[in-house]
CSV table of C-alpha atoms in Angstrom, one decimal:
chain,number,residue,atom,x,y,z
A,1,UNK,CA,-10.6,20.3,-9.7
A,2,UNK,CA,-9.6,17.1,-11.6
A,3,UNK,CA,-10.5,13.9,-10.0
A,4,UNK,CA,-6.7,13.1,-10.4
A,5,UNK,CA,-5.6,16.1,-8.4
A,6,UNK,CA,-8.3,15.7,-6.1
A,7,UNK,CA,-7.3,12.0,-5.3
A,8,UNK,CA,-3.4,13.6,-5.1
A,9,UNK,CA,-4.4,16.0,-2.9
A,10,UNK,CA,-6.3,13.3,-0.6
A,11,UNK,CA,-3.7,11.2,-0.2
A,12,UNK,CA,-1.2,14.3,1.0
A,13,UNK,CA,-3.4,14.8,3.5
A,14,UNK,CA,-3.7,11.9,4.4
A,15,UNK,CA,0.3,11.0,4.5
A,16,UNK,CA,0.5,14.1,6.5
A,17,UNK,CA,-2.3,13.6,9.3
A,18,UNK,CA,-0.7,10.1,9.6
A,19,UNK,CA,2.8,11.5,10.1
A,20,UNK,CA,1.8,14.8,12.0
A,21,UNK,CA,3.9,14.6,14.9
A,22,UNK,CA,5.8,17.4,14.3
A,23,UNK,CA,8.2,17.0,17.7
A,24,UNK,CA,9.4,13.5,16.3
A,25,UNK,CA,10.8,14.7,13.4
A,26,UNK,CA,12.5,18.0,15.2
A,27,UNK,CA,14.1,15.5,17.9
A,28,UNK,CA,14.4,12.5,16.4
A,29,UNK,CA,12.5,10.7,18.7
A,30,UNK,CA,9.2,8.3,18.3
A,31,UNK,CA,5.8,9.3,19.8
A,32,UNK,CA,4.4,6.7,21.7
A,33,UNK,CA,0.9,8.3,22.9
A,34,UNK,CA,-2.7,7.0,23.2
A,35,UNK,CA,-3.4,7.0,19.4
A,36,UNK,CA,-0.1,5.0,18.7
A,37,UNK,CA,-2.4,2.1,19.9
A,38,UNK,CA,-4.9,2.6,16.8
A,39,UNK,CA,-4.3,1.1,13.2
A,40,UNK,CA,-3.8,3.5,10.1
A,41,UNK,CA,-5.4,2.3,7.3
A,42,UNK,CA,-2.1,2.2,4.9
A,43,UNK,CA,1.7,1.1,5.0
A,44,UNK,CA,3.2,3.2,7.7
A,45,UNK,CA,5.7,2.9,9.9
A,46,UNK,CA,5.1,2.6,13.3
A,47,UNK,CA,8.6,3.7,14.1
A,48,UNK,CA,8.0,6.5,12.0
A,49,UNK,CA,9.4,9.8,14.0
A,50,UNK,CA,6.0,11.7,13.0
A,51,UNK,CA,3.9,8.3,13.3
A,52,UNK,CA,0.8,8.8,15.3
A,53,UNK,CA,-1.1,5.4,14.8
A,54,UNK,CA,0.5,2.0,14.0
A,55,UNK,CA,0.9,0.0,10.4
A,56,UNK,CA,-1.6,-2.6,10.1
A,57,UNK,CA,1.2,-5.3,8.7
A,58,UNK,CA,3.8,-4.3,11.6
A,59,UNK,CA,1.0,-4.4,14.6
A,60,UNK,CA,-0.3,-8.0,13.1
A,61,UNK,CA,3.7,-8.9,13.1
A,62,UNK,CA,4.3,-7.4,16.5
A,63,UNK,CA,1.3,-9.3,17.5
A,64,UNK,CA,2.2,-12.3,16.2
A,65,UNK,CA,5.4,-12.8,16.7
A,66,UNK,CA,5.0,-12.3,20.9
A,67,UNK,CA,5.4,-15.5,22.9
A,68,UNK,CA,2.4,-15.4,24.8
A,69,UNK,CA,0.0,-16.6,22.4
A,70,UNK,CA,-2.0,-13.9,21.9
A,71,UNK,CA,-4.6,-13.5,19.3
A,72,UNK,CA,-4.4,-10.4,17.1
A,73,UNK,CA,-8.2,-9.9,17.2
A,74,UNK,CA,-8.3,-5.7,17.4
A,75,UNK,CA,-5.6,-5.7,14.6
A,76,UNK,CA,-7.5,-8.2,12.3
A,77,UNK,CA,-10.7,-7.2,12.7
A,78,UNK,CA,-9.2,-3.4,11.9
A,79,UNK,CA,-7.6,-4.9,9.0
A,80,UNK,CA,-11.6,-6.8,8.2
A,81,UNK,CA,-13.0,-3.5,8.7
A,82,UNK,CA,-11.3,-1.6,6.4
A,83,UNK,CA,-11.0,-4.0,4.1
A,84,UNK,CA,-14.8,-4.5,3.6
A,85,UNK,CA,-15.6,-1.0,3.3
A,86,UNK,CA,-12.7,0.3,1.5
A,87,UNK,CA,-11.0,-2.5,-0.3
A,88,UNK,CA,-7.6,-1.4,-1.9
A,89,UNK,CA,-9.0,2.3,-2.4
A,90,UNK,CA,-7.3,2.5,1.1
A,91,UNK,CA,-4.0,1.6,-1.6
A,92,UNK,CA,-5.4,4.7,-4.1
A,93,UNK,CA,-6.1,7.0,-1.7
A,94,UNK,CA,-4.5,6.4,1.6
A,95,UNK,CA,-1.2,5.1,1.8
A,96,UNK,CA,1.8,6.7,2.1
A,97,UNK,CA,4.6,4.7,0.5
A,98,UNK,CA,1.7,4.3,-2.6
A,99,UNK,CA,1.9,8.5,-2.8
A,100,UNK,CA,5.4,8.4,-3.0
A,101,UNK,CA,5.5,5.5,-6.0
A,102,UNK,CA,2.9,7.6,-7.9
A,103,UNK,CA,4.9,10.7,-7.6
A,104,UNK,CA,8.2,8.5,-8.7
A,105,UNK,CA,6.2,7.9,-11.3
A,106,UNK,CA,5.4,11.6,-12.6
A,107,UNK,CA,9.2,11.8,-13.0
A,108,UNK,CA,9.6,12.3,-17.3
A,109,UNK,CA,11.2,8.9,-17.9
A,110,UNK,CA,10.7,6.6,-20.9
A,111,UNK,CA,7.9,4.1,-19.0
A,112,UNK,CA,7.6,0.0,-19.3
A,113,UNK,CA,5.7,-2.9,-18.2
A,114,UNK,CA,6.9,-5.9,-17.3
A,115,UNK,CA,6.2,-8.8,-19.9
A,116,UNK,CA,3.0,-10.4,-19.2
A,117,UNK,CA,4.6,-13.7,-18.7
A,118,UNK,CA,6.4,-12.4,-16.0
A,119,UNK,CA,4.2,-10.1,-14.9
A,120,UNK,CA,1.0,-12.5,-14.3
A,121,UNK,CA,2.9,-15.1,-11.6
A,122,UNK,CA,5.1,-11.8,-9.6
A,123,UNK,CA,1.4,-10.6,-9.1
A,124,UNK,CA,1.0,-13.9,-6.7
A,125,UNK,CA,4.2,-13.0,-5.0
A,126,UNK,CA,2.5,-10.4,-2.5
A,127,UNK,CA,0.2,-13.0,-1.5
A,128,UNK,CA,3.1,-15.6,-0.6
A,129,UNK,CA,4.9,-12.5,1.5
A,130,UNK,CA,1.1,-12.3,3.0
A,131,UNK,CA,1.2,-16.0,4.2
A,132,UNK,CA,4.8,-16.5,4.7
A,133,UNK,CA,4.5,-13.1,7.4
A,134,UNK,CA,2.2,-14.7,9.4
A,135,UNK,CA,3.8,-18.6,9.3
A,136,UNK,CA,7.5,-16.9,9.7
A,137,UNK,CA,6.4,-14.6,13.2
A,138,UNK,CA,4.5,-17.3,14.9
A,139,UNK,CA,7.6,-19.8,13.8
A,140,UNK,CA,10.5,-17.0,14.4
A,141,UNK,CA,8.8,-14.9,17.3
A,142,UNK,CA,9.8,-12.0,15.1
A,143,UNK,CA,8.4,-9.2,12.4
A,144,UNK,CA,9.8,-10.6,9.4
A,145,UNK,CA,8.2,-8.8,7.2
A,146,UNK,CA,9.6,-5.6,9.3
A,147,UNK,CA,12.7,-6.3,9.6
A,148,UNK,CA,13.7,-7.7,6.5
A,149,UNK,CA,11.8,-6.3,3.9
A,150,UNK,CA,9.6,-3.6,4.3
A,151,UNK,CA,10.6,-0.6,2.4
A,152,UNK,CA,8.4,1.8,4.0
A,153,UNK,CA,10.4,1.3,7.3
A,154,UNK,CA,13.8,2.2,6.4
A,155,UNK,CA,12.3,5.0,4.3
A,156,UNK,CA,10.0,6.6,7.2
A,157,UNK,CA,12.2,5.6,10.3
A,158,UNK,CA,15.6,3.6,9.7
A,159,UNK,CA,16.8,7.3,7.7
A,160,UNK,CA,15.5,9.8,9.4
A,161,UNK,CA,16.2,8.2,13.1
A,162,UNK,CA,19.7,7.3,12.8
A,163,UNK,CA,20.1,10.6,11.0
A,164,UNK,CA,18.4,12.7,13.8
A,165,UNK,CA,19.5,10.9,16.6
A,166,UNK,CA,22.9,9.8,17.4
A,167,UNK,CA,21.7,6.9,19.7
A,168,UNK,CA,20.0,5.4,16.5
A,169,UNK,CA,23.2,5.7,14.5
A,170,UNK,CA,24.8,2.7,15.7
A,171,UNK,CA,21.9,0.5,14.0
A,172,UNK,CA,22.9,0.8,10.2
A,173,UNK,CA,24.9,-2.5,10.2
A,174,UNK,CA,24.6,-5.3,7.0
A,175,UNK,CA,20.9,-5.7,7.4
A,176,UNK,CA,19.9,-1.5,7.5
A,177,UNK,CA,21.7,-1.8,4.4
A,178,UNK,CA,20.1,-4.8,2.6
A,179,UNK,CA,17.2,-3.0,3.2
A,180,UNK,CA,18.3,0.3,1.2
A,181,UNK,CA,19.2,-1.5,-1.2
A,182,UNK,CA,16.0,-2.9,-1.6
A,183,UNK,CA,14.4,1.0,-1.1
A,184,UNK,CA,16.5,1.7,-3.7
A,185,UNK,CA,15.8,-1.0,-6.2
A,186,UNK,CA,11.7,-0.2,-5.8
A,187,UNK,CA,12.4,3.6,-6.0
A,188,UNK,CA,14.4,3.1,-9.4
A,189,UNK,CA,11.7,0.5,-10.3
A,190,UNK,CA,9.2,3.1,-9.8
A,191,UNK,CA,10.3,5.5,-12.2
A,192,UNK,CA,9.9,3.1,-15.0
A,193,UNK,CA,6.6,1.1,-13.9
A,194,UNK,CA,4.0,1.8,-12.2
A,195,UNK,CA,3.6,1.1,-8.0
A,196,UNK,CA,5.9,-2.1,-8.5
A,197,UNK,CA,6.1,-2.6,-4.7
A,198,UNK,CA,2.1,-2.2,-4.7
A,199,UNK,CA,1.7,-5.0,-7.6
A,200,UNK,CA,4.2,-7.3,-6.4
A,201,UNK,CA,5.6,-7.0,-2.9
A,202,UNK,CA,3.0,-5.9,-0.5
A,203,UNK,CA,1.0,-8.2,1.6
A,204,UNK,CA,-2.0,-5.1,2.5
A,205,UNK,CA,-2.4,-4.4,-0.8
A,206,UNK,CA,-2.7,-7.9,-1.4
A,207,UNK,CA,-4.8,-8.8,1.6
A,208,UNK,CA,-7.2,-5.7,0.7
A,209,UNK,CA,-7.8,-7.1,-2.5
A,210,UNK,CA,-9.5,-10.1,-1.3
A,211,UNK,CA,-12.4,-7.8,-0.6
A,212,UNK,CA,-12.6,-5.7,-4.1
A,213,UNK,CA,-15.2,-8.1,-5.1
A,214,UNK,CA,-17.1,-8.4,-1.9
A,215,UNK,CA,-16.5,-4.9,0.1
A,216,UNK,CA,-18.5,-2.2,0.1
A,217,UNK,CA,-16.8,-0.1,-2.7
A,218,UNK,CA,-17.6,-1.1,-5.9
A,219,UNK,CA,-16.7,-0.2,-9.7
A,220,UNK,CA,-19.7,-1.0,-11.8
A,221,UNK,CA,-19.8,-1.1,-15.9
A,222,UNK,CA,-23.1,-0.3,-17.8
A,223,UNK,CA,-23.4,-2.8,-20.5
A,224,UNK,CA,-26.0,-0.3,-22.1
A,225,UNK,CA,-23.7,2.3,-22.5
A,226,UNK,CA,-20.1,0.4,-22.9
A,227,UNK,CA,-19.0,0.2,-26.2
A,228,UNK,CA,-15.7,-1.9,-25.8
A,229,UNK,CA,-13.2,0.7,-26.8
A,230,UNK,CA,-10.7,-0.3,-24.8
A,231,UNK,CA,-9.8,2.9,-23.4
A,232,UNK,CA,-10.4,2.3,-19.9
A,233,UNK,CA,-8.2,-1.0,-20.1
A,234,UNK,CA,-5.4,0.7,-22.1
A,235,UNK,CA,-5.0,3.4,-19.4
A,236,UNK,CA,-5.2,1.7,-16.3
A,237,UNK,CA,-1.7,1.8,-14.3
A,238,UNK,CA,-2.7,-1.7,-12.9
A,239,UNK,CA,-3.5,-3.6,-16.2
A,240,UNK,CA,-6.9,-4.2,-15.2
A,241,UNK,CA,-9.6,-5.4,-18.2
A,242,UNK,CA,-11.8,-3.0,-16.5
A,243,UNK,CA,-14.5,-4.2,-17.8
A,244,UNK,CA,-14.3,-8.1,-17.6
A,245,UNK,CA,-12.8,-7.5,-14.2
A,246,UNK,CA,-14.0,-3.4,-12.5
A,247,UNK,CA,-13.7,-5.0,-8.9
A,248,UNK,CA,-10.2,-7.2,-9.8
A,249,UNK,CA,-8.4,-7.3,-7.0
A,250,UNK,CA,-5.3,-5.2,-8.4
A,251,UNK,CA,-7.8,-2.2,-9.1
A,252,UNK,CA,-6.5,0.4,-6.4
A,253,UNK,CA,-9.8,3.0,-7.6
A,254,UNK,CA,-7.7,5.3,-8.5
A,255,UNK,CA,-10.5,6.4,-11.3
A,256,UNK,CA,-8.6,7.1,-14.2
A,257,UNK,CA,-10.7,4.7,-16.6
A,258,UNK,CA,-13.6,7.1,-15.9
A,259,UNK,CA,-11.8,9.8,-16.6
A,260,UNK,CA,-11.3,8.4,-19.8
A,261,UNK,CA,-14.2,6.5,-20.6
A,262,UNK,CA,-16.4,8.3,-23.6
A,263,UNK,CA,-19.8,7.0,-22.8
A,264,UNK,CA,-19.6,7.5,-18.9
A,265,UNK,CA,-20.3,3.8,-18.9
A,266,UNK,CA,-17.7,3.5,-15.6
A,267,UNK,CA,-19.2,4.1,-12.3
A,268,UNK,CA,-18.1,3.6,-8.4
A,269,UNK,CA,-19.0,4.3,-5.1
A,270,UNK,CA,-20.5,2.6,-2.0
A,271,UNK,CA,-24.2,2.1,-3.4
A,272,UNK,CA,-22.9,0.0,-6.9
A,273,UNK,CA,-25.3,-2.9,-6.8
């Protein structure tokens, strides 16, 4: 099996052993179980009818955002922890909502990239959304993030609960549908670049990055054997320079530069030096 369908195949089971609570989904209702208090690596809603664990971002919010002061120290030391072994592979191989923007992106539609002097400052945007979540719930007492923005929400439980469950249907007022909007604007974005919410909007991705460089998971280029075609830059979905930059902090490992690489100069895995 190709290392591209392998990776696809990884990250469907992963979407569905995060979302395996098959009862939610027949009901419409939200488990809220033992394992609901553990962190999944990726973007998933915790309100998710077939949720088993929590989001990361949401549980820092939730966290942070309560009155009494509390210091998040399970979720950010989950968040540390998978950030320094992982890094954004968690992104490549683990997250939901990055599944569904790679398989938008499979769709046969004429492709583009946003203009690098456009592109190069929105890549600093997910980082602002980063800092401005944590400053906006210890100043509002609220999930900002959450509530106002995150696609993944509506997609996983603002649809399917107020679809599945009359109680729920009484919620879509102005703000459910700001939010589709904004689903919708991301899934449409998606068919023509690649993972736009993932380069420019979300703050794990961004806050996973920080450890490319420093985790555990490591891309490594042999000088010996590179010959500076260019291929591995030319292909990657992120616009890395793989090889002024293997361990950037937009690389999500996905591993198509070496697929393509002719001298096998790209390697990765836990042991790079």
């Amino acid at each position: 099996m190709k290392r591209q369908s392998r990776r696809t195949l990884i990250q469907c089971i992963a979407a569905v052993a995060q979302n395996a609570y098959i009862p939610g989904f027949l009901q419409g209702v939200i488990y809220q179980g033992r394992m609901k208090l553990l962190c999944v690596p990726g973007l998933n809603c915790y309100s998710c009818p077939g949720a088993l664990g929590a989001c990361p971002i949401g549980s820092l919010q939730a966290a942070l955002s309560g009155r009494r002061g509390r210091f998040p120290a399970y979720v950010l030391g989950t968040l540390v922890l998978f950030g320094v072994v992982l890094g954004r592979l968690v992104c490549g191989f683990l997250c939901p909502f990055g599944l569904l923007q790679d398989l938008l992106a499979r769709v046969p539609l004429p492709k583009g990239k946003v203009p690098r002097w456009l592109d190069k400052p929105l890549r600093y945007l997910k980082y602002v959304i980063l800092v401005l979540l944590v400053v906006l719930a210890l100043l509002l007492h609220e999930p900002a993030f959450c509530k106002y923005l995150c696609p993944a929400g509506l997609l996983e439980a603002g649809l399917p609960l107020t679809s599945l469950n009359p109680q729920f249907a009484g919620l879509r007022g102005p703000l459910f549908y700001i939010k589709l909007g904004v689903l919708l604007a991301i899934v449409l974005l998606s068919l023509w670049i690649f993972r736009p919410f993932c380069k420019y909007l979300c703050p794990l991705g961004a806050f996973y990055g920080l450890f490319n460089g420093v985790g555990f998971y490591r891309l490594q280029v042999a000088e010996d054997k590179c010959v500076r075609c260019g291929k591995c830059a030319a292909i990657c979905p992120m616009d890395v320079d793989v090889v002024r930059h293997p361990n950037s902090p937009e690389c999500i490992r996905c591993g198509k530069c070496r697929d393509v690489c002719p001298t096998k100069a790209i390697s990765g895995g836990f042991r790079c030096k």
